[in-house]
Coordinates of C-alpha atoms in Angstrom, one line a residue:
M2 CA 157.7 186.9 30.5
L3 CA 158.0 186.0 34.8
K4 CA 157.5 182.7 35.2
W5 CA 158.3 182.8 39.1
L6 CA 155.0 185.2 39.4
P7 CA 152.6 182.3 39.8
L8 CA 154.8 181.2 42.2
V9 CA 155.0 184.0 44.2
A10 CA 151.3 184.4 44.1
R11 CA 150.4 181.1 45.1
M12 CA 153.2 180.9 48.3
V13 CA 151.8 184.2 48.9
L14 CA 147.8 183.3 49.2
G15 CA 148.7 179.6 50.5
S16 CA 150.2 181.0 53.4
I17 CA 147.2 184.1 54.1
F18 CA 145.3 181.3 54.4
L19 CA 146.6 178.9 55.6
L20 CA 147.5 181.7 58.6
A21 CA 144.3 183.7 58.8
G22 CA 142.6 180.1 58.9
L23 CA 144.9 178.5 61.9
N24 CA 143.9 181.8 64.0
G25 CA 140.8 181.3 63.6
L26 CA 141.0 177.4 64.8
F27 CA 142.9 179.4 67.9
V28 CA 139.8 181.4 68.7
I29 CA 137.4 179.3 68.2
F30 CA 139.2 176.7 70.9
G31 CA 139.5 179.2 73.2
L32 CA 143.3 180.1 73.1
E33 CA 145.7 183.0 72.5
P34 CA 145.1 184.2 68.3
F35 CA 148.8 185.2 67.0
I36 CA 147.4 187.8 64.9
D37 CA 144.8 190.0 66.4
T38 CA 141.1 189.6 65.4
S39 CA 138.9 192.9 64.5
E40 CA 135.9 192.6 66.2
E41 CA 133.7 193.5 62.7
A42 CA 135.9 190.3 61.4
M43 CA 134.2 187.9 64.5
A44 CA 131.1 189.5 64.5
L45 CA 129.9 188.6 61.4
F46 CA 130.3 184.5 62.5
Q47 CA 127.0 184.6 65.0
F48 CA 126.6 180.9 64.6
A49 CA 129.9 178.8 65.3
Y50 CA 129.7 176.5 62.8
L51 CA 129.8 178.8 60.1
L52 CA 133.4 179.8 61.1
V53 CA 134.4 176.4 61.6
T54 CA 133.7 175.8 58.0
V55 CA 135.0 178.8 56.8
K56 CA 138.5 178.1 59.0
A57 CA 139.0 174.6 58.2
L58 CA 138.6 175.2 54.3
E59 CA 141.0 178.1 54.3
V60 CA 143.6 175.8 56.4
I61 CA 142.8 173.0 54.4
C62 CA 143.0 175.2 51.1
G63 CA 146.0 177.5 52.0
I64 CA 147.9 174.2 52.5
L65 CA 147.2 172.6 48.9
L66 CA 147.9 176.1 47.2
L67 CA 151.2 176.4 49.2
M68 CA 151.9 172.5 47.8
N69 CA 150.8 172.8 44.5
R70 CA 148.0 170.4 44.5
F71 CA 144.2 171.3 43.6
V72 CA 145.0 174.7 42.3
P73 CA 142.1 175.1 40.8
L74 CA 139.7 173.8 42.9
S75 CA 141.3 175.5 46.1
L76 CA 141.3 179.8 44.5
A77 CA 137.2 178.5 43.1
A78 CA 136.3 177.3 46.7
L79 CA 138.6 180.1 48.2
S80 CA 136.9 182.9 45.9
P81 CA 133.7 183.6 47.9
I82 CA 135.5 183.7 50.9
T83 CA 138.5 186.4 49.3
V84 CA 135.4 188.5 48.3
N85 CA 133.6 188.5 51.6
I86 CA 137.5 189.8 53.0
F87 CA 138.1 192.5 50.6
L88 CA 134.1 194.0 50.7
L89 CA 134.5 193.5 54.7
H90 CA 137.5 195.5 54.8
V91 CA 136.5 197.8 51.9
F92 CA 132.9 198.8 54.3
L93 CA 133.1 197.8 57.3
D94 CA 137.5 197.7 58.6
H95 CA 139.9 199.5 57.1
S96 CA 142.8 198.7 59.1
L97 CA 144.0 195.5 56.8
L98 CA 142.6 197.1 53.6
P99 CA 145.7 196.7 52.0
L100 CA 146.3 193.0 53.0
A101 CA 142.5 192.4 51.3
F102 CA 143.7 194.3 48.0
L103 CA 146.4 191.7 48.2
L104 CA 145.0 189.0 48.4
I105 CA 142.6 189.8 45.6
L106 CA 145.7 190.8 43.3
C107 CA 146.8 187.0 43.8
Q108 CA 143.2 185.2 43.6
G109 CA 142.9 187.3 40.6
Y110 CA 145.8 187.0 38.6
L111 CA 146.1 183.0 40.1
L112 CA 142.4 182.8 38.9
Y113 CA 144.2 184.3 35.2
I114 CA 146.7 182.3 35.1
Y115 CA 144.3 178.7 35.8
R116 CA 141.3 180.5 33.7
R117 CA 141.2 177.3 30.9
N118 CA 140.7 175.1 33.9
F119 CA 137.2 176.9 34.6
F120 CA 136.5 177.2 31.0
T121 CA 134.5 173.8 31.0
L122 CA 132.1 175.4 34.3
L123 CA 131.0 178.1 32.0
E124 CA 129.5 175.6 29.1
K125 CA 126.5 176.7 28.3
K126 CA 125.1 173.1 27.2
P127 CA 127.3 170.4 29.2
L128 CA 128.7 167.2 27.0
K129 CA 126.3 164.0 27.2
L130 CA 127.2 161.5 29.2

């Protein structure tokens, strides 16, 4: 089996979210972004606090993925962001659709690899304390 594939997927996902989060924070603070940002993506964030929250979460989770710390938590936190990125590029802005597919692929693969960490979340009856 390919033992290096989870490492590559984690590094790719962590790097993309770290760079995208930092790029978004540059936009928030009025600095020139180092990666062009689409108008469609920026239009979704009508409220600045939402953009700050999402971009800060992307940076934090990207760093955690790169450091191999709290990976299941990071994957869970990034899942709705990844789905929104994918849907944005499928329906509104096709310019980064290959990157959105890469995010879905890496995220889905890592969720599969770490699936045992999520089993207790899906229990019908929780353990009594």
